[in-house]
């Protein structure tokens, strides 16, 4: 699949709406066939950025999902299943709020993809990570639905 053929659909975790891309059955059918990619921000995690003592492998040092965010992620997963998408390749940022969002979708095993990590505090990484994500998408050769969970900055 070439990057030109990938339609990135943003699922707004705030309203569970789908924009800006095709809507209705065409969208869901395209997702089922692996023609589209869903890239979504993690569910609601109150605050901005991470604490000064943030450590990537330690969730207790990070800004994490609220109870409402957990409900949002669960509802988004249910929306996929209601439209016949029971399984997907799910890739996530290594931040705990993204990992938890991805797991609560219950669409399949969650795989770390560092290209989806936040560069909010390190904007100098934006170009390199974006290039890595484009390369990942260009190399993809699967008809299985693809869901990417990341951050607002990406």
JSON list of C-alpha atoms in Angstrom, two decimals:
[
{"chain": "A", "resi": 1, "resn": "UNK", "atom": "CA", "xyz": [0.00, 0.00, 0.00]},
{"chain": "A", "resi": 2, "resn": "UNK", "atom": "CA", "xyz": [1.52, 3.34, -0.99]},
{"chain": "A", "resi": 3, "resn": "UNK", "atom": "CA", "xyz": [1.25, 6.38, 1.22]},
{"chain": "A", "resi": 4, "resn": "UNK", "atom": "CA", "xyz": [-0.88, 8.07, -1.44]},
{"chain": "A", "resi": 5, "resn": "UNK", "atom": "CA", "xyz": [-3.52, 5.35, -1.01]},
{"chain": "A", "resi": 6, "resn": "UNK", "atom": "CA", "xyz": [-3.71, 5.66, 2.75]},
{"chain": "A", "resi": 7, "resn": "UNK", "atom": "CA", "xyz": [-6.57, 7.64, 4.16]},
{"chain": "A", "resi": 8, "resn": "UNK", "atom": "CA", "xyz": [-5.94, 8.72, 7.70]},
{"chain": "A", "resi": 9, "resn": "UNK", "atom": "CA", "xyz": [-9.12, 8.95, 9.70]},
{"chain": "A", "resi": 10, "resn": "UNK", "atom": "CA", "xyz": [-9.08, 10.77, 12.96]},
{"chain": "A", "resi": 11, "resn": "UNK", "atom": "CA", "xyz": [-11.40, 9.36, 15.58]},
{"chain": "A", "resi": 12, "resn": "UNK", "atom": "CA", "xyz": [-12.18, 12.17, 17.94]},
{"chain": "A", "resi": 13, "resn": "UNK", "atom": "CA", "xyz": [-12.11, 10.59, 21.37]},
{"chain": "A", "resi": 14, "resn": "UNK", "atom": "CA", "xyz": [-14.03, 13.58, 22.68]},
{"chain": "A", "resi": 15, "resn": "UNK", "atom": "CA", "xyz": [-17.17, 12.98, 20.65]},
{"chain": "A", "resi": 16, "resn": "UNK", "atom": "CA", "xyz": [-16.56, 9.55, 19.12]},
{"chain": "A", "resi": 17, "resn": "UNK", "atom": "CA", "xyz": [-17.13, 11.14, 15.74]},
{"chain": "A", "resi": 18, "resn": "UNK", "atom": "CA", "xyz": [-15.17, 10.37, 12.61]},
{"chain": "A", "resi": 19, "resn": "UNK", "atom": "CA", "xyz": [-13.62, 13.25, 10.68]},
{"chain": "A", "resi": 20, "resn": "UNK", "atom": "CA", "xyz": [-12.21, 14.28, 8.22]},
{"chain": "A", "resi": 21, "resn": "UNK", "atom": "CA", "xyz": [-12.70, 11.29, 5.94]},
{"chain": "A", "resi": 22, "resn": "UNK", "atom": "CA", "xyz": [-15.35, 9.22, 4.27]},
{"chain": "A", "resi": 23, "resn": "UNK", "atom": "CA", "xyz": [-18.21, 8.33, 6.56]},
{"chain": "A", "resi": 24, "resn": "UNK", "atom": "CA", "xyz": [-20.71, 5.56, 6.80]},
{"chain": "A", "resi": 25, "resn": "UNK", "atom": "CA", "xyz": [-20.43, 2.14, 5.27]},
{"chain": "A", "resi": 26, "resn": "UNK", "atom": "CA", "xyz": [-17.72, 3.15, 2.76]},
{"chain": "A", "resi": 27, "resn": "UNK", "atom": "CA", "xyz": [-15.38, 4.05, 5.61]},
{"chain": "A", "resi": 28, "resn": "UNK", "atom": "CA", "xyz": [-16.04, 0.92, 7.62]},
{"chain": "A", "resi": 29, "resn": "UNK", "atom": "CA", "xyz": [-15.80, -1.34, 4.57]},
{"chain": "A", "resi": 30, "resn": "UNK", "atom": "CA", "xyz": [-12.50, 0.29, 3.60]},
{"chain": "A", "resi": 31, "resn": "UNK", "atom": "CA", "xyz": [-11.19, -0.21, 7.11]},
{"chain": "A", "resi": 32, "resn": "UNK", "atom": "CA", "xyz": [-12.24, -3.88, 7.03]},
{"chain": "A", "resi": 33, "resn": "UNK", "atom": "CA", "xyz": [-10.32, -4.37, 3.78]},
{"chain": "A", "resi": 34, "resn": "UNK", "atom": "CA", "xyz": [-7.23, -2.65, 5.16]},
{"chain": "A", "resi": 35, "resn": "UNK", "atom": "CA", "xyz": [-7.50, 0.18, 2.63]},
{"chain": "A", "resi": 36, "resn": "UNK", "atom": "CA", "xyz": [-7.68, 2.87, 5.32]},
{"chain": "A", "resi": 37, "resn": "UNK", "atom": "CA", "xyz": [-5.65, 3.51, 8.43]},
{"chain": "A", "resi": 38, "resn": "UNK", "atom": "CA", "xyz": [-7.08, 4.81, 11.68]},
{"chain": "A", "resi": 39, "resn": "UNK", "atom": "CA", "xyz": [-4.78, 7.12, 13.58]},
{"chain": "A", "resi": 40, "resn": "UNK", "atom": "CA", "xyz": [-6.18, 8.33, 16.85]},
{"chain": "A", "resi": 41, "resn": "UNK", "atom": "CA", "xyz": [-5.07, 10.31, 19.84]},
{"chain": "A", "resi": 42, "resn": "UNK", "atom": "CA", "xyz": [-5.15, 8.53, 23.17]},
{"chain": "A", "resi": 43, "resn": "UNK", "atom": "CA", "xyz": [-8.38, 8.84, 25.15]},
{"chain": "A", "resi": 44, "resn": "UNK", "atom": "CA", "xyz": [-8.89, 11.54, 27.77]},
{"chain": "A", "resi": 45, "resn": "UNK", "atom": "CA", "xyz": [-5.92, 12.03, 30.08]},
{"chain": "A", "resi": 46, "resn": "UNK", "atom": "CA", "xyz": [-6.41, 15.33, 31.93]},
{"chain": "A", "resi": 47, "resn": "UNK", "atom": "CA", "xyz": [-3.59, 17.86, 31.83]},
{"chain": "A", "resi": 48, "resn": "UNK", "atom": "CA", "xyz": [-0.90, 18.80, 29.35]},
{"chain": "A", "resi": 49, "resn": "UNK", "atom": "CA", "xyz": [2.46, 17.13, 28.81]},
{"chain": "A", "resi": 50, "resn": "UNK", "atom": "CA", "xyz": [4.07, 14.97, 31.46]},
{"chain": "A", "resi": 51, "resn": "UNK", "atom": "CA", "xyz": [5.49, 15.67, 34.92]},
{"chain": "A", "resi": 52, "resn": "UNK", "atom": "CA", "xyz": [9.16, 16.68, 35.19]},
{"chain": "A", "resi": 53, "resn": "UNK", "atom": "CA", "xyz": [10.08, 13.26, 36.66]},
{"chain": "A", "resi": 54, "resn": "UNK", "atom": "CA", "xyz": [8.47, 11.41, 33.73]},
{"chain": "A", "resi": 55, "resn": "UNK", "atom": "CA", "xyz": [9.95, 8.00, 32.85]},
{"chain": "A", "resi": 56, "resn": "UNK", "atom": "CA", "xyz": [8.78, 6.16, 29.75]},
{"chain": "A", "resi": 57, "resn": "UNK", "atom": "CA", "xyz": [8.60, 2.71, 31.39]},
{"chain": "A", "resi": 58, "resn": "UNK", "atom": "CA", "xyz": [6.96, 3.88, 34.63]},
{"chain": "A", "resi": 59, "resn": "UNK", "atom": "CA", "xyz": [3.25, 4.70, 34.41]},
{"chain": "A", "resi": 60, "resn": "UNK", "atom": "CA", "xyz": [3.25, 6.17, 37.92]},
{"chain": "A", "resi": 61, "resn": "UNK", "atom": "CA", "xyz": [5.37, 9.07, 36.60]},
{"chain": "A", "resi": 62, "resn": "UNK", "atom": "CA", "xyz": [3.12, 9.85, 33.61]},
{"chain": "A", "resi": 63, "resn": "UNK", "atom": "CA", "xyz": [-0.15, 11.59, 32.89]},
{"chain": "A", "resi": 64, "resn": "UNK", "atom": "CA", "xyz": [-2.60, 8.72, 32.55]},
{"chain": "A", "resi": 65, "resn": "UNK", "atom": "CA", "xyz": [-6.16, 8.07, 31.41]},
{"chain": "A", "resi": 66, "resn": "UNK", "atom": "CA", "xyz": [-9.03, 9.25, 33.57]},
{"chain": "A", "resi": 67, "resn": "UNK", "atom": "CA", "xyz": [-12.01, 6.99, 34.24]},
{"chain": "A", "resi": 68, "resn": "UNK", "atom": "CA", "xyz": [-13.79, 8.92, 31.48]},
{"chain": "A", "resi": 69, "resn": "UNK", "atom": "CA", "xyz": [-10.86, 8.23, 29.15]},
{"chain": "A", "resi": 70, "resn": "UNK", "atom": "CA", "xyz": [-11.10, 4.53, 29.89]},
{"chain": "A", "resi": 71, "resn": "UNK", "atom": "CA", "xyz": [-14.81, 4.63, 29.02]},
{"chain": "A", "resi": 72, "resn": "UNK", "atom": "CA", "xyz": [-14.02, 6.50, 25.79]},
{"chain": "A", "resi": 73, "resn": "UNK", "atom": "CA", "xyz": [-11.48, 3.90, 24.70]},
{"chain": "A", "resi": 74, "resn": "UNK", "atom": "CA", "xyz": [-13.89, 1.07, 25.51]},
{"chain": "A", "resi": 75, "resn": "UNK", "atom": "CA", "xyz": [-16.68, 2.80, 23.55]},
{"chain": "A", "resi": 76, "resn": "UNK", "atom": "CA", "xyz": [-14.43, 3.36, 20.53]},
{"chain": "A", "resi": 77, "resn": "UNK", "atom": "CA", "xyz": [-13.54, -0.35, 20.52]},
{"chain": "A", "resi": 78, "resn": "UNK", "atom": "CA", "xyz": [-17.24, -1.22, 20.72]},
{"chain": "A", "resi": 79, "resn": "UNK", "atom": "CA", "xyz": [-17.91, 1.09, 17.76]},
{"chain": "A", "resi": 80, "resn": "UNK", "atom": "CA", "xyz": [-15.36, -0.85, 15.67]},
{"chain": "A", "resi": 81, "resn": "UNK", "atom": "CA", "xyz": [-16.99, -4.16, 16.60]},
{"chain": "A", "resi": 82, "resn": "UNK", "atom": "CA", "xyz": [-20.48, -2.80, 15.85]},
{"chain": "A", "resi": 83, "resn": "UNK", "atom": "CA", "xyz": [-19.22, -2.16, 12.33]},
{"chain": "A", "resi": 84, "resn": "UNK", "atom": "CA", "xyz": [-17.79, -5.66, 11.94]},
{"chain": "A", "resi": 85, "resn": "UNK", "atom": "CA", "xyz": [-14.15, -4.93, 12.76]},
{"chain": "A", "resi": 86, "resn": "UNK", "atom": "CA", "xyz": [-13.38, -7.54, 15.38]},
{"chain": "A", "resi": 87, "resn": "UNK", "atom": "CA", "xyz": [-9.63, -7.68, 14.99]},
{"chain": "A", "resi": 88, "resn": "UNK", "atom": "CA", "xyz": [-6.96, -5.25, 13.87]},
{"chain": "A", "resi": 89, "resn": "UNK", "atom": "CA", "xyz": [-3.24, -4.73, 13.91]},
{"chain": "A", "resi": 90, "resn": "UNK", "atom": "CA", "xyz": [-2.92, -2.22, 16.74]},
{"chain": "A", "resi": 91, "resn": "UNK", "atom": "CA", "xyz": [0.25, -0.15, 17.15]},
{"chain": "A", "resi": 92, "resn": "UNK", "atom": "CA", "xyz": [0.80, 2.36, 19.92]},
{"chain": "A", "resi": 93, "resn": "UNK", "atom": "CA", "xyz": [3.09, 4.98, 21.30]},
{"chain": "A", "resi": 94, "resn": "UNK", "atom": "CA", "xyz": [5.06, 3.68, 24.26]},
{"chain": "A", "resi": 95, "resn": "UNK", "atom": "CA", "xyz": [3.39, 6.19, 26.64]},
{"chain": "A", "resi": 96, "resn": "UNK", "atom": "CA", "xyz": [1.08, 4.48, 29.16]},
{"chain": "A", "resi": 97, "resn": "UNK", "atom": "CA", "xyz": [-2.00, 6.55, 28.20]},
{"chain": "A", "resi": 98, "resn": "UNK", "atom": "CA", "xyz": [-1.66, 5.38, 24.58]},
{"chain": "A", "resi": 99, "resn": "UNK", "atom": "CA", "xyz": [-0.94, 1.79, 25.56]},
{"chain": "A", "resi": 100, "resn": "UNK", "atom": "CA", "xyz": [-3.99, 1.68, 27.82]},
{"chain": "A", "resi": 101, "resn": "UNK", "atom": "CA", "xyz": [-6.20, 3.25, 25.14]},
{"chain": "A", "resi": 102, "resn": "UNK", "atom": "CA", "xyz": [-4.99, 0.70, 22.60]},
{"chain": "A", "resi": 103, "resn": "UNK", "atom": "CA", "xyz": [-5.56, -2.22, 24.99]},
{"chain": "A", "resi": 104, "resn": "UNK", "atom": "CA", "xyz": [-9.06, -1.05, 25.94]},
{"chain": "A", "resi": 105, "resn": "UNK", "atom": "CA", "xyz": [-10.07, -1.06, 22.26]},
{"chain": "A", "resi": 106, "resn": "UNK", "atom": "CA", "xyz": [-9.87, -4.86, 22.51]},
{"chain": "A", "resi": 107, "resn": "UNK", "atom": "CA", "xyz": [-9.08, -5.25, 18.83]},
{"chain": "A", "resi": 108, "resn": "UNK", "atom": "CA", "xyz": [-5.95, -7.36, 19.21]},
{"chain": "A", "resi": 109, "resn": "UNK", "atom": "CA", "xyz": [-2.45, -7.45, 20.57]},
{"chain": "A", "resi": 110, "resn": "UNK", "atom": "CA", "xyz": [-0.85, -4.03, 21.00]},
{"chain": "A", "resi": 111, "resn": "UNK", "atom": "CA", "xyz": [2.61, -3.50, 19.51]},
{"chain": "A", "resi": 112, "resn": "UNK", "atom": "CA", "xyz": [4.92, -0.62, 20.41]},
{"chain": "A", "resi": 113, "resn": "UNK", "atom": "CA", "xyz": [5.78, 1.70, 17.54]},
{"chain": "A", "resi": 114, "resn": "UNK", "atom": "CA", "xyz": [8.26, 4.39, 18.68]},
{"chain": "A", "resi": 115, "resn": "UNK", "atom": "CA", "xyz": [7.42, 6.50, 15.60]},
{"chain": "A", "resi": 116, "resn": "UNK", "atom": "CA", "xyz": [4.09, 7.16, 17.37]},
{"chain": "A", "resi": 117, "resn": "UNK", "atom": "CA", "xyz": [5.76, 8.46, 20.55]},
{"chain": "A", "resi": 118, "resn": "UNK", "atom": "CA", "xyz": [5.14, 12.04, 21.62]},
{"chain": "A", "resi": 119, "resn": "UNK", "atom": "CA", "xyz": [7.62, 14.72, 20.63]},
{"chain": "A", "resi": 120, "resn": "UNK", "atom": "CA", "xyz": [5.78, 17.46, 22.54]},
{"chain": "A", "resi": 121, "resn": "UNK", "atom": "CA", "xyz": [8.83, 18.08, 24.74]},
{"chain": "A", "resi": 122, "resn": "UNK", "atom": "CA", "xyz": [11.32, 17.31, 21.94]},
{"chain": "A", "resi": 123, "resn": "UNK", "atom": "CA", "xyz": [10.07, 19.00, 18.75]},
{"chain": "A", "resi": 124, "resn": "UNK", "atom": "CA", "xyz": [13.44, 18.36, 17.10]},
{"chain": "A", "resi": 125, "resn": "UNK", "atom": "CA", "xyz": [12.33, 14.70, 16.76]},
{"chain": "A", "resi": 126, "resn": "UNK", "atom": "CA", "xyz": [9.22, 15.54, 14.72]},
{"chain": "A", "resi": 127, "resn": "UNK", "atom": "CA", "xyz": [10.78, 15.25, 11.27]},
{"chain": "A", "resi": 128, "resn": "UNK", "atom": "CA", "xyz": [12.59, 11.98, 12.02]},
{"chain": "A", "resi": 129, "resn": "UNK", "atom": "CA", "xyz": [9.56, 10.32, 13.64]},
{"chain": "A", "resi": 130, "resn": "UNK", "atom": "CA", "xyz": [7.24, 11.45, 10.86]},
{"chain": "A", "resi": 131, "resn": "UNK", "atom": "CA", "xyz": [9.63, 9.98, 8.28]},
{"chain": "A", "resi": 132, "resn": "UNK", "atom": "CA", "xyz": [9.77, 6.72, 10.25]},
{"chain": "A", "resi": 133, "resn": "UNK", "atom": "CA", "xyz": [5.97, 6.53, 10.38]},
{"chain": "A", "resi": 134, "resn": "UNK", "atom": "CA", "xyz": [5.70, 7.19, 6.63]},
{"chain": "A", "resi": 135, "resn": "UNK", "atom": "CA", "xyz": [8.23, 4.42, 5.98]},
{"chain": "A", "resi": 136, "resn": "UNK", "atom": "CA", "xyz": [6.26, 2.06, 8.24]},
{"chain": "A", "resi": 137, "resn": "UNK", "atom": "CA", "xyz": [3.02, 2.80, 6.36]},
{"chain": "A", "resi": 138, "resn": "UNK", "atom": "CA", "xyz": [4.65, 2.54, 2.93]},
{"chain": "A", "resi": 139, "resn": "UNK", "atom": "CA", "xyz": [6.11, -0.87, 3.82]},
{"chain": "A", "resi": 140, "resn": "UNK", "atom": "CA", "xyz": [2.76, -2.24, 5.05]},
{"chain": "A", "resi": 141, "resn": "UNK", "atom": "CA", "xyz": [1.47, -5.18, 3.03]},
{"chain": "A", "resi": 142, "resn": "UNK", "atom": "CA", "xyz": [-1.60, -6.40, 4.88]},
{"chain": "A", "resi": 143, "resn": "UNK", "atom": "CA", "xyz": [-5.34, -6.31, 4.39]},
{"chain": "A", "resi": 144, "resn": "UNK", "atom": "CA", "xyz": [-5.94, -6.50, 8.15]},
{"chain": "A", "resi": 145, "resn": "UNK", "atom": "CA", "xyz": [-7.36, -3.26, 9.60]},
{"chain": "A", "resi": 146, "resn": "UNK", "atom": "CA", "xyz": [-4.67, -1.00, 11.07]},
{"chain": "A", "resi": 147, "resn": "UNK", "atom": "CA", "xyz": [-5.17, 1.19, 14.16]},
{"chain": "A", "resi": 148, "resn": "UNK", "atom": "CA", "xyz": [-2.47, 3.58, 15.39]},
{"chain": "A", "resi": 149, "resn": "UNK", "atom": "CA", "xyz": [-2.74, 5.20, 18.84]},
{"chain": "A", "resi": 150, "resn": "UNK", "atom": "CA", "xyz": [-0.63, 8.29, 19.37]},
{"chain": "A", "resi": 151, "resn": "UNK", "atom": "CA", "xyz": [-0.62, 11.85, 20.74]},
{"chain": "A", "resi": 152, "resn": "UNK", "atom": "CA", "xyz": [-2.10, 15.19, 19.68]},
{"chain": "A", "resi": 153, "resn": "UNK", "atom": "CA", "xyz": [1.29, 16.51, 18.61]},
{"chain": "A", "resi": 154, "resn": "UNK", "atom": "CA", "xyz": [1.68, 13.74, 16.04]}
]
